[in-house]
Short mmCIF file of N, CA and C in Angstrom, two decimals:
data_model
loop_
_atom_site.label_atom_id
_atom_site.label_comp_id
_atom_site.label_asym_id
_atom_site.label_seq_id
_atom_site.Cartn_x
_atom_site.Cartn_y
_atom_site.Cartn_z
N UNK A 1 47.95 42.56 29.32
CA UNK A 1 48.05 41.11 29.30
C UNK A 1 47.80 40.60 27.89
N UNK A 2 46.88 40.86 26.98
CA UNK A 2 45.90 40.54 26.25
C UNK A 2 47.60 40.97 25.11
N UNK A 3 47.97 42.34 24.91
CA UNK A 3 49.21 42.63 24.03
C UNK A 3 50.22 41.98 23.95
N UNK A 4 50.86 41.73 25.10
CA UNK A 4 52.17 40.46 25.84
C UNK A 4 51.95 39.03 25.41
N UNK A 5 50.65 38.65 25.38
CA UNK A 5 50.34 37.15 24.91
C UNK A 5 50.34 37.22 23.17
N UNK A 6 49.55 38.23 23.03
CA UNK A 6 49.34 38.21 20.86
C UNK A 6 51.07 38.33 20.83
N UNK A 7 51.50 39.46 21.29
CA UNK A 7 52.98 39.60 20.66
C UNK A 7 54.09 38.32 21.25
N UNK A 8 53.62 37.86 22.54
CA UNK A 8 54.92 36.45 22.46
C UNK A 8 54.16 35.54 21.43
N UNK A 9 52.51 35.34 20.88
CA UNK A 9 52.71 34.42 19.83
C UNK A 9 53.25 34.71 18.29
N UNK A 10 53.05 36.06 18.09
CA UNK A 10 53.92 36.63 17.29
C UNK A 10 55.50 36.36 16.96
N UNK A 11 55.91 36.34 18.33
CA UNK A 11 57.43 35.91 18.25
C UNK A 11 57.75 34.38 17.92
N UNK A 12 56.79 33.74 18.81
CA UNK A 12 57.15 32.16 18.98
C UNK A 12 56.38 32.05 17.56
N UNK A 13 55.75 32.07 17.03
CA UNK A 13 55.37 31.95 15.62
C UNK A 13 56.34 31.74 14.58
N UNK A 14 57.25 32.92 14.97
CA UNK A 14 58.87 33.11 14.31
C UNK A 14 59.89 32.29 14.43
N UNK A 15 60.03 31.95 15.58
CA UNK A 15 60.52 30.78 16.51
C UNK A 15 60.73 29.70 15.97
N UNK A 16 59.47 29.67 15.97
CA UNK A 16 59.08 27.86 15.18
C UNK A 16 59.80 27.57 13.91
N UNK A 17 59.56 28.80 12.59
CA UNK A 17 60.31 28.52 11.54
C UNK A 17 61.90 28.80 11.98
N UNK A 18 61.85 29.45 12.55
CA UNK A 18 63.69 29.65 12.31
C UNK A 18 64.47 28.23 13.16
N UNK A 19 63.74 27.88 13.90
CA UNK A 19 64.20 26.77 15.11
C UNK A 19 63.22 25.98 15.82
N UNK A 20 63.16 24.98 15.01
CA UNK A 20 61.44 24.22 15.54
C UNK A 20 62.59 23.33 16.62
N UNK A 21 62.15 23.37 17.92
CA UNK A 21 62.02 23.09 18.79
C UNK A 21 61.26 22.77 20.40
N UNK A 22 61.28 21.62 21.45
CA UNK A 22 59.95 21.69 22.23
C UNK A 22 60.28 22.47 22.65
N UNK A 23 61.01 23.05 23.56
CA UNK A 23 60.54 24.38 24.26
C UNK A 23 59.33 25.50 23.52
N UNK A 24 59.85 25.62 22.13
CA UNK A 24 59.08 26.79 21.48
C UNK A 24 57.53 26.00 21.25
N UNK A 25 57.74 25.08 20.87
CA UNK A 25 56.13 24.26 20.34
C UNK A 25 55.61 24.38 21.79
N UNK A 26 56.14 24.13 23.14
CA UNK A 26 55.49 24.14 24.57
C UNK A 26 54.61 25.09 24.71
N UNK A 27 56.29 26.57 24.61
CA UNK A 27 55.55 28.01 24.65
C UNK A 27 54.71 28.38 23.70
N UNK A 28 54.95 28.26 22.50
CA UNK A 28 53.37 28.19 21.79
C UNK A 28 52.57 27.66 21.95
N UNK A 29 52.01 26.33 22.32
CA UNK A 29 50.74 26.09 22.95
C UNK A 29 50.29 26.62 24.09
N UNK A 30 51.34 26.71 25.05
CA UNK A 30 51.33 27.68 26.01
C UNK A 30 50.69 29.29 25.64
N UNK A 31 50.73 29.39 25.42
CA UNK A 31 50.03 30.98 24.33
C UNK A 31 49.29 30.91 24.33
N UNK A 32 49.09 30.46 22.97
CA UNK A 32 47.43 30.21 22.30
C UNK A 32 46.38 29.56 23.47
N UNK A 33 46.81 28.54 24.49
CA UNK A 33 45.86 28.17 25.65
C UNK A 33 45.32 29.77 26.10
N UNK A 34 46.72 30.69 26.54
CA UNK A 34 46.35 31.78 27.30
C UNK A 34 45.65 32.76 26.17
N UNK A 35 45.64 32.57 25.14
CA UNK A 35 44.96 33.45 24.37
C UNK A 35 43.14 33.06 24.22
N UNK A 36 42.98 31.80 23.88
CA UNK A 36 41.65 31.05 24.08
C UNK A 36 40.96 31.22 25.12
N UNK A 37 41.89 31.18 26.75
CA UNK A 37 41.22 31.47 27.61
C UNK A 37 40.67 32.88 27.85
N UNK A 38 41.61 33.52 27.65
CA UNK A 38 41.60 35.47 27.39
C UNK A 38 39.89 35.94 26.82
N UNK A 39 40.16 35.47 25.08
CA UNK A 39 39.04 35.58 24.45
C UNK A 39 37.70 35.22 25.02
N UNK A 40 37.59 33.90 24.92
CA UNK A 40 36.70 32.98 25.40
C UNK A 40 35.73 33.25 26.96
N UNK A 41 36.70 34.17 27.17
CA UNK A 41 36.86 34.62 28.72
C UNK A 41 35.48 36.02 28.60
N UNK A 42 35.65 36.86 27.36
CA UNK A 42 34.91 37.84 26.98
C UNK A 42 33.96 37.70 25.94
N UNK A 43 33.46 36.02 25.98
CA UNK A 43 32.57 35.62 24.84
C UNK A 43 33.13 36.15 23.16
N UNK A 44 34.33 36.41 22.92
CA UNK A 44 35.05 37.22 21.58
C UNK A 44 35.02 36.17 20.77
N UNK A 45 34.29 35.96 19.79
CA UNK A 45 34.59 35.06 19.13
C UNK A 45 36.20 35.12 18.35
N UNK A 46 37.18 35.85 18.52
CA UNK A 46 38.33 35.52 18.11
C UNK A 46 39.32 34.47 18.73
N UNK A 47 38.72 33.86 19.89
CA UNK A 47 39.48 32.90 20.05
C UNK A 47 39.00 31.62 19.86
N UNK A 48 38.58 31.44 18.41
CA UNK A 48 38.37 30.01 18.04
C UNK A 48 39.66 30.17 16.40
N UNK A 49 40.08 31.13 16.52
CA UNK A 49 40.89 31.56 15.79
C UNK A 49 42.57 30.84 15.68
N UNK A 50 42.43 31.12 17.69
CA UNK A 50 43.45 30.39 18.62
C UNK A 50 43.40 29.10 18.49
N UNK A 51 41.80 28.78 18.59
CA UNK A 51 41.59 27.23 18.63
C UNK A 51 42.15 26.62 17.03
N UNK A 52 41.76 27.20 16.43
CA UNK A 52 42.49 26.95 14.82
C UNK A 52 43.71 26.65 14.69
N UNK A 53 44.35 27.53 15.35
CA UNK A 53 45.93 27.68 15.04
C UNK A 53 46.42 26.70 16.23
N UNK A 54 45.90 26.03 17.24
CA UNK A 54 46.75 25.42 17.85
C UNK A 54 46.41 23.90 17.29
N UNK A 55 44.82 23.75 16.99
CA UNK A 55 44.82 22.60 15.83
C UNK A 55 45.66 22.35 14.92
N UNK A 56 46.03 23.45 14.00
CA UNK A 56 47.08 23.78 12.92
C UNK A 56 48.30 23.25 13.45
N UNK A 57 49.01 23.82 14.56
CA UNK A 57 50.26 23.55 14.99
C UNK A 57 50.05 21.80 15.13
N UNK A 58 49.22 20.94 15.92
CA UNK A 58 49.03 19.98 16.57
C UNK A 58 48.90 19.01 15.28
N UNK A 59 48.29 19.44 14.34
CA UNK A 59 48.59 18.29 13.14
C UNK A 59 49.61 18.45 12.29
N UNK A 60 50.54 19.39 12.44
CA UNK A 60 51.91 19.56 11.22
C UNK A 60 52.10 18.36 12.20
N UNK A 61 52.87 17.72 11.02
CA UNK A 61 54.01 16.27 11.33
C UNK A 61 54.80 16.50 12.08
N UNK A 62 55.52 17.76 11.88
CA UNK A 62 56.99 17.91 11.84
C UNK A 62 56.96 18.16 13.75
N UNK A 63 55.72 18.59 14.04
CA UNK A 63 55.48 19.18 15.60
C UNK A 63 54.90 17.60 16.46
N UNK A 64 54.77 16.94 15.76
CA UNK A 64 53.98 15.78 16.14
C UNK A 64 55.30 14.68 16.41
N UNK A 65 56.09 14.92 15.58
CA UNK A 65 57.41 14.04 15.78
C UNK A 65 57.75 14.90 17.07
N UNK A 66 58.33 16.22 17.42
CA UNK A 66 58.85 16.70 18.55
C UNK A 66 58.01 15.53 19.62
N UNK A 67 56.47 15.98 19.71
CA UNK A 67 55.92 16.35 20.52
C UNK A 67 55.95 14.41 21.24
N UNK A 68 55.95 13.75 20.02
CA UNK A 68 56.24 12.06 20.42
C UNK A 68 57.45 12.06 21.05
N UNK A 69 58.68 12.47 20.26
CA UNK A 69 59.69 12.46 21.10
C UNK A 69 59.75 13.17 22.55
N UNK A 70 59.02 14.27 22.52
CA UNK A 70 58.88 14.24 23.82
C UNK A 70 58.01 13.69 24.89
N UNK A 71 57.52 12.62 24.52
CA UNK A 71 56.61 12.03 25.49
C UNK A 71 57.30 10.30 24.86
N UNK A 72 58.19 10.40 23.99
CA UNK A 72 58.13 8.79 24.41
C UNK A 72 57.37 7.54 23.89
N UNK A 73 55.71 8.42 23.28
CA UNK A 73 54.40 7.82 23.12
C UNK A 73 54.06 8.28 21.69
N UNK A 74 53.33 7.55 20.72
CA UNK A 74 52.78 7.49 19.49
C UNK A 74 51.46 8.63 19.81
N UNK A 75 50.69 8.20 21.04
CA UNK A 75 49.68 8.46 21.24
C UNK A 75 49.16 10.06 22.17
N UNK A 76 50.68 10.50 22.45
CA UNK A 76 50.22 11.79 23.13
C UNK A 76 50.24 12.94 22.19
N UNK A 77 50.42 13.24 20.76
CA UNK A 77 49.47 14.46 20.38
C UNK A 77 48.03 14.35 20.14
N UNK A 78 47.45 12.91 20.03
CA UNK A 78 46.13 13.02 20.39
C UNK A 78 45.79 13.05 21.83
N UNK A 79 46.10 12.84 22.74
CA UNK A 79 46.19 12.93 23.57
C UNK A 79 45.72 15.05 24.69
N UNK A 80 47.21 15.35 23.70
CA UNK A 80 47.34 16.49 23.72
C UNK A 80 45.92 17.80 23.25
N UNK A 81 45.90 16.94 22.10
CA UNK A 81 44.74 17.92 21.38
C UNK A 81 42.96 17.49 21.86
N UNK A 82 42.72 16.33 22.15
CA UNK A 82 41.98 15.91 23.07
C UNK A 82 41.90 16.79 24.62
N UNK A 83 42.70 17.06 25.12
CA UNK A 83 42.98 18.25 26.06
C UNK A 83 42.66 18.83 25.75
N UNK A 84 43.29 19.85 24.55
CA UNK A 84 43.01 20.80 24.23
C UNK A 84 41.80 21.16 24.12
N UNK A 85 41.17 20.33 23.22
CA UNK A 85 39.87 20.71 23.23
C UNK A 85 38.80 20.52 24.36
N UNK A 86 39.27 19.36 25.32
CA UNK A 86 38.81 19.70 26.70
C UNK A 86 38.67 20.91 27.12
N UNK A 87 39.82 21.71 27.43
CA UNK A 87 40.07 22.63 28.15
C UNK A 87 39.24 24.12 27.34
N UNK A 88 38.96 23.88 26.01
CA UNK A 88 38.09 24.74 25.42
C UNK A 88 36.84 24.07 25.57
N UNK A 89 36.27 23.22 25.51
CA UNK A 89 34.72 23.33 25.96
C UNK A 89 34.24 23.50 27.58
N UNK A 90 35.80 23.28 28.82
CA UNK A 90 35.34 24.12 29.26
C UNK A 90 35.09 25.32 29.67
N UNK A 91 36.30 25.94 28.94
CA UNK A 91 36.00 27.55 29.00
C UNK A 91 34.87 27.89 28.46
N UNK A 92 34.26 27.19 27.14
CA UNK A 92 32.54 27.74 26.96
C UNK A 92 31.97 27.18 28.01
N UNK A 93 32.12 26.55 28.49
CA UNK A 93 30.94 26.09 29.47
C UNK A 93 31.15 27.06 31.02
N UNK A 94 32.36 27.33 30.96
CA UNK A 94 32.77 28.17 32.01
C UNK A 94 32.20 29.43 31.58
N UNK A 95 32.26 30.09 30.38
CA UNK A 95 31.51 31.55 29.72
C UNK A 95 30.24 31.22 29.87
N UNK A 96 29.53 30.10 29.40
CA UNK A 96 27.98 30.09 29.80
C UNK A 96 27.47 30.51 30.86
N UNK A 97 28.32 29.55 32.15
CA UNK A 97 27.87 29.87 33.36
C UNK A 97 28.36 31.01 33.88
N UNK A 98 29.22 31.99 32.88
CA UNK A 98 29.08 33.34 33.36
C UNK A 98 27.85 34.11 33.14
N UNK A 99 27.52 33.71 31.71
CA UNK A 99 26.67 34.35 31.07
C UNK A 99 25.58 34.34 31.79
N UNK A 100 25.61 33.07 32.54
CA UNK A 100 23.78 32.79 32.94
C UNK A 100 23.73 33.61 34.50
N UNK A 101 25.08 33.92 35.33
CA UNK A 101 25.33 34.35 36.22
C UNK A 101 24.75 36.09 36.33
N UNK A 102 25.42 36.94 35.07
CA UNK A 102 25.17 37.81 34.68
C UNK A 102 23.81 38.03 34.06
N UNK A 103 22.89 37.32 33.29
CA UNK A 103 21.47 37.48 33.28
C UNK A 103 20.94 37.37 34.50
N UNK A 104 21.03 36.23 35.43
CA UNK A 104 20.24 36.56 36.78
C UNK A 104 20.43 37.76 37.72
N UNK A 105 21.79 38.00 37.37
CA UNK A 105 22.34 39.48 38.40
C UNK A 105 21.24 40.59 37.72
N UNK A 106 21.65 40.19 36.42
CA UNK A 106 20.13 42.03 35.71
C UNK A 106 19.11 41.32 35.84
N UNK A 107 18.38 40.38 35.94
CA UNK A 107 17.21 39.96 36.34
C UNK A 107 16.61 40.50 38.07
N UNK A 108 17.65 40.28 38.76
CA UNK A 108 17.34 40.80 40.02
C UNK A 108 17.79 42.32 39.86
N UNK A 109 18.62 42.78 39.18
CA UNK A 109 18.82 44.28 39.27
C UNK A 109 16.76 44.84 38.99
N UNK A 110 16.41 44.30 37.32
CA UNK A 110 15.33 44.62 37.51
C UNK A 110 14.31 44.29 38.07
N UNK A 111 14.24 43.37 39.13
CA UNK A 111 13.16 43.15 39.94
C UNK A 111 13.58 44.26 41.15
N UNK A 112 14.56 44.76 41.45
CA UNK A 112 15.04 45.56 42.73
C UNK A 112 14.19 46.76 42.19
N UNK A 113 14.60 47.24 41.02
CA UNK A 113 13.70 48.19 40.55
C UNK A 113 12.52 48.48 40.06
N UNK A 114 11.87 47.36 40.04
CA UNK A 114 10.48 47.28 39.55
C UNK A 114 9.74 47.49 41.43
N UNK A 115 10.24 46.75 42.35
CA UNK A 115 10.17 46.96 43.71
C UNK A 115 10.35 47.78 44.18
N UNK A 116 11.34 49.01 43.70
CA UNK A 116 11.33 50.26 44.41
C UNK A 116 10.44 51.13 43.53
N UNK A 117 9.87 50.80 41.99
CA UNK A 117 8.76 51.38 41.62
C UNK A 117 7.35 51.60 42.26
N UNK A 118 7.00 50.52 42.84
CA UNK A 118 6.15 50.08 43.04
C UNK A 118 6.00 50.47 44.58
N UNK A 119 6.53 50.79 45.68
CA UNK A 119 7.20 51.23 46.74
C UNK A 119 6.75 52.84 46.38
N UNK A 120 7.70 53.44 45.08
CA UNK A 120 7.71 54.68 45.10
C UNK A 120 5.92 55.16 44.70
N UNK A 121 5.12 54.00 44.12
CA UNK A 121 3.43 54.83 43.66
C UNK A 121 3.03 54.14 45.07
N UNK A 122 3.12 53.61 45.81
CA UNK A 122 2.63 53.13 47.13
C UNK A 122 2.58 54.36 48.02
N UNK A 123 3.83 54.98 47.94
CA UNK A 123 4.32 56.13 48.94
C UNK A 123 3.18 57.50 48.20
N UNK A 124 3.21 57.56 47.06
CA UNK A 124 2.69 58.53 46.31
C UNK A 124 1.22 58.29 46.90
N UNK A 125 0.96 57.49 46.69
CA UNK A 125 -0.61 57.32 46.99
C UNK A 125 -1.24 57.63 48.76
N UNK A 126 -0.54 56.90 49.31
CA UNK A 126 -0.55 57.13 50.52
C UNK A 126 -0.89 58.50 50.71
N UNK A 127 0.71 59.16 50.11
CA UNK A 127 1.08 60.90 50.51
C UNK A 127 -1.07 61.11 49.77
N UNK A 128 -0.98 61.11 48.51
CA UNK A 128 -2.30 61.64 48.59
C UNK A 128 -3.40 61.20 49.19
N UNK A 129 -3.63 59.92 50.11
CA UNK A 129 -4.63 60.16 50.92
C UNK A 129 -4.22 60.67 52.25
N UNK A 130 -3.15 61.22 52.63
CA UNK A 130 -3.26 61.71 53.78
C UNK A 130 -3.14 63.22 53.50
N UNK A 131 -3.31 63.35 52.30
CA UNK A 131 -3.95 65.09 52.10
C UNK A 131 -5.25 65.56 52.06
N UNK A 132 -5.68 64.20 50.96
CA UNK A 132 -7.10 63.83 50.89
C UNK A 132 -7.64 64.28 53.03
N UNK A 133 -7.16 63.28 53.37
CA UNK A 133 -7.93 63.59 54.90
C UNK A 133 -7.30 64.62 55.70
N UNK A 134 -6.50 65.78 55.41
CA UNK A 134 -5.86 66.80 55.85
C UNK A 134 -7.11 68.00 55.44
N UNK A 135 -7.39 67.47 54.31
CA UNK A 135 -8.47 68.15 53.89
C UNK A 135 -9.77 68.58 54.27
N UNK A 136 -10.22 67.07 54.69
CA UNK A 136 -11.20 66.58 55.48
C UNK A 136 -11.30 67.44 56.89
N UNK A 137 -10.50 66.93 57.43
CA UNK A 137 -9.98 67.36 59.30
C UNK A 137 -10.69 68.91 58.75
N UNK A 138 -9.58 69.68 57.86
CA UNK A 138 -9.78 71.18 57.75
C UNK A 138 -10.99 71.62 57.61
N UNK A 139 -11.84 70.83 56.50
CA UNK A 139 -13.41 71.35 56.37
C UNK A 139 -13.99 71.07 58.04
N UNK A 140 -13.58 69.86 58.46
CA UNK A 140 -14.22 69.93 59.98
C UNK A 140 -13.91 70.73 60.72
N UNK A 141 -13.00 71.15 61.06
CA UNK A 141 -12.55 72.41 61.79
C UNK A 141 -13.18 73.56 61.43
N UNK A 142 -12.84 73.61 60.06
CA UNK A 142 -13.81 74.94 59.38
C UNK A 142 -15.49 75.09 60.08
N UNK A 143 -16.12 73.60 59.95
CA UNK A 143 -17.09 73.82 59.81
C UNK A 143 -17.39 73.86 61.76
N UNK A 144 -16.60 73.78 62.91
CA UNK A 144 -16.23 73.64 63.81
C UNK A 144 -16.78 75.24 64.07
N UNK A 145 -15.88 75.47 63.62
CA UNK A 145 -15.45 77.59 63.70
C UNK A 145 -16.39 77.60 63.30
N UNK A 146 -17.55 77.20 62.39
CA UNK A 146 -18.46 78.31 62.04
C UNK A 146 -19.75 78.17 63.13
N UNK A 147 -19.52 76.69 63.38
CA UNK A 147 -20.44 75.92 64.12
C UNK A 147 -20.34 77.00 65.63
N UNK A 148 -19.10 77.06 66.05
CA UNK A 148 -18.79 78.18 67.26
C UNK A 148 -19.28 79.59 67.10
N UNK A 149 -18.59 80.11 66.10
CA UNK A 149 -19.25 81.46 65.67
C UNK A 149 -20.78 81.41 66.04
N UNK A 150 -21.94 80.65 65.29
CA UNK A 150 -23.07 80.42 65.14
C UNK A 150 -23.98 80.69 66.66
N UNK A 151 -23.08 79.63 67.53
CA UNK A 151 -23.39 79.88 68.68
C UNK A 151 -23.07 80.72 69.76
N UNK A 152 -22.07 81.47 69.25
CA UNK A 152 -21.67 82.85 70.13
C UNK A 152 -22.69 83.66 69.59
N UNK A 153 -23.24 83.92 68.33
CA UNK A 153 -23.92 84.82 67.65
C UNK A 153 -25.42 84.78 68.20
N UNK A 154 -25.68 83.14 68.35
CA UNK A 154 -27.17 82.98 69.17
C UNK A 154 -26.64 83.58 70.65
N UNK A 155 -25.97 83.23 71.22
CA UNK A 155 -26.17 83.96 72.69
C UNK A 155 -26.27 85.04 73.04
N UNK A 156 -25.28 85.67 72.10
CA UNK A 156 -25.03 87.50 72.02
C UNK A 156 -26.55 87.89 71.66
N UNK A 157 -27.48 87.13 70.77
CA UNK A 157 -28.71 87.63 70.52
C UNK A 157 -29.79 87.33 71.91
N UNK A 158 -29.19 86.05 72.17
CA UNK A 158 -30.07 86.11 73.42
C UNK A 158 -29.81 87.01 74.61
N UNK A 159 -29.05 87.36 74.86
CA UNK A 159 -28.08 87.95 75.69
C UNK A 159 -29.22 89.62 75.52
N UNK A 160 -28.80 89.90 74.19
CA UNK A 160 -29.23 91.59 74.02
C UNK A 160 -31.19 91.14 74.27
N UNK A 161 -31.86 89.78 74.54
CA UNK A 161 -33.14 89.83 74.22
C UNK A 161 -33.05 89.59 75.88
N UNK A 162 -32.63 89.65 76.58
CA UNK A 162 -32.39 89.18 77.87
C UNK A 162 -32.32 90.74 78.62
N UNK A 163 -31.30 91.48 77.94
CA UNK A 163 -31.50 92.94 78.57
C UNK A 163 -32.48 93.30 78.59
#
């Protein structure tokens, strides 16, 4: 897309000198809009470049006579370029509110992950107190068995003091 638009302003660029006419002054503003939006679109600062050159086009005389004759009106290349520059502050304002769209998206990306951090030493900890008391249980048991032993060992003694 981005090749097809530089190279038709390339052409219509050509256009213009060999045969200044509205169609071509149309399709060249026509362009450069789609080129401004393109750029502008990827925060690039090369399309204030666009914005230059369609300023440029919009104050030659010679495009300003077409552009009256084609409207009839004294007052529509200001008109026109007044647009224009409409339509570029709001594509920055349209890139801002991408921009600000895309900081909150990684803002919550890193809160998702600061939350599954925090999740993951929760789980960790846990896991070690339920070893911690796996531990526990075992010394009781241990001390269970010895506690049993102890008392098989007293009976067997009473037992042989009994014979």
């Amino acid at each position: 897309y981005k090749r097809q638009v530089l190279g038709d302003i390339a052409i219509y660029e050509s256009k213009l000198v060999e045969d200044l006419n509205i169609d071509t002054v149309d399709t060249l503003m026509n362009l450069y809009q789609k080129a401004i939006e393109y750029f502008s679109a990827y925060n690039d600062p090369t399309f204030e470049n666009y914005v230059d050159r369609l300023h440029v086009l919009l104050n030659r005389e010679d495009i300003q006579v077409i552009l009256k004759s084609k409207q009839g009106s004294e007052s529509q290349p200001k008109q026109t370029e007044q647009k224009e520059e409409e339509n570029v502050l709001k594509q920055q304002k349209a890139s801002e509110n991408q921009n600000e769209q895309e900081s909150e998206q990684q803002e919550k990306i890193v809160q998702k992950q600061e939350e599954q951090e925090e999740q993951e030493e929760q789980e960790q900890q846990e896991e070690g107190e339920n070893k911690e008391n796996e531990r526990e249980i075992s010394k009781a048991e241990g001390s269970k068995e010895e506690n049993k032993e102890q008392r098989n060992q007293a009976v067997d003694e009473e037992e042989k003091v009994d014979v």
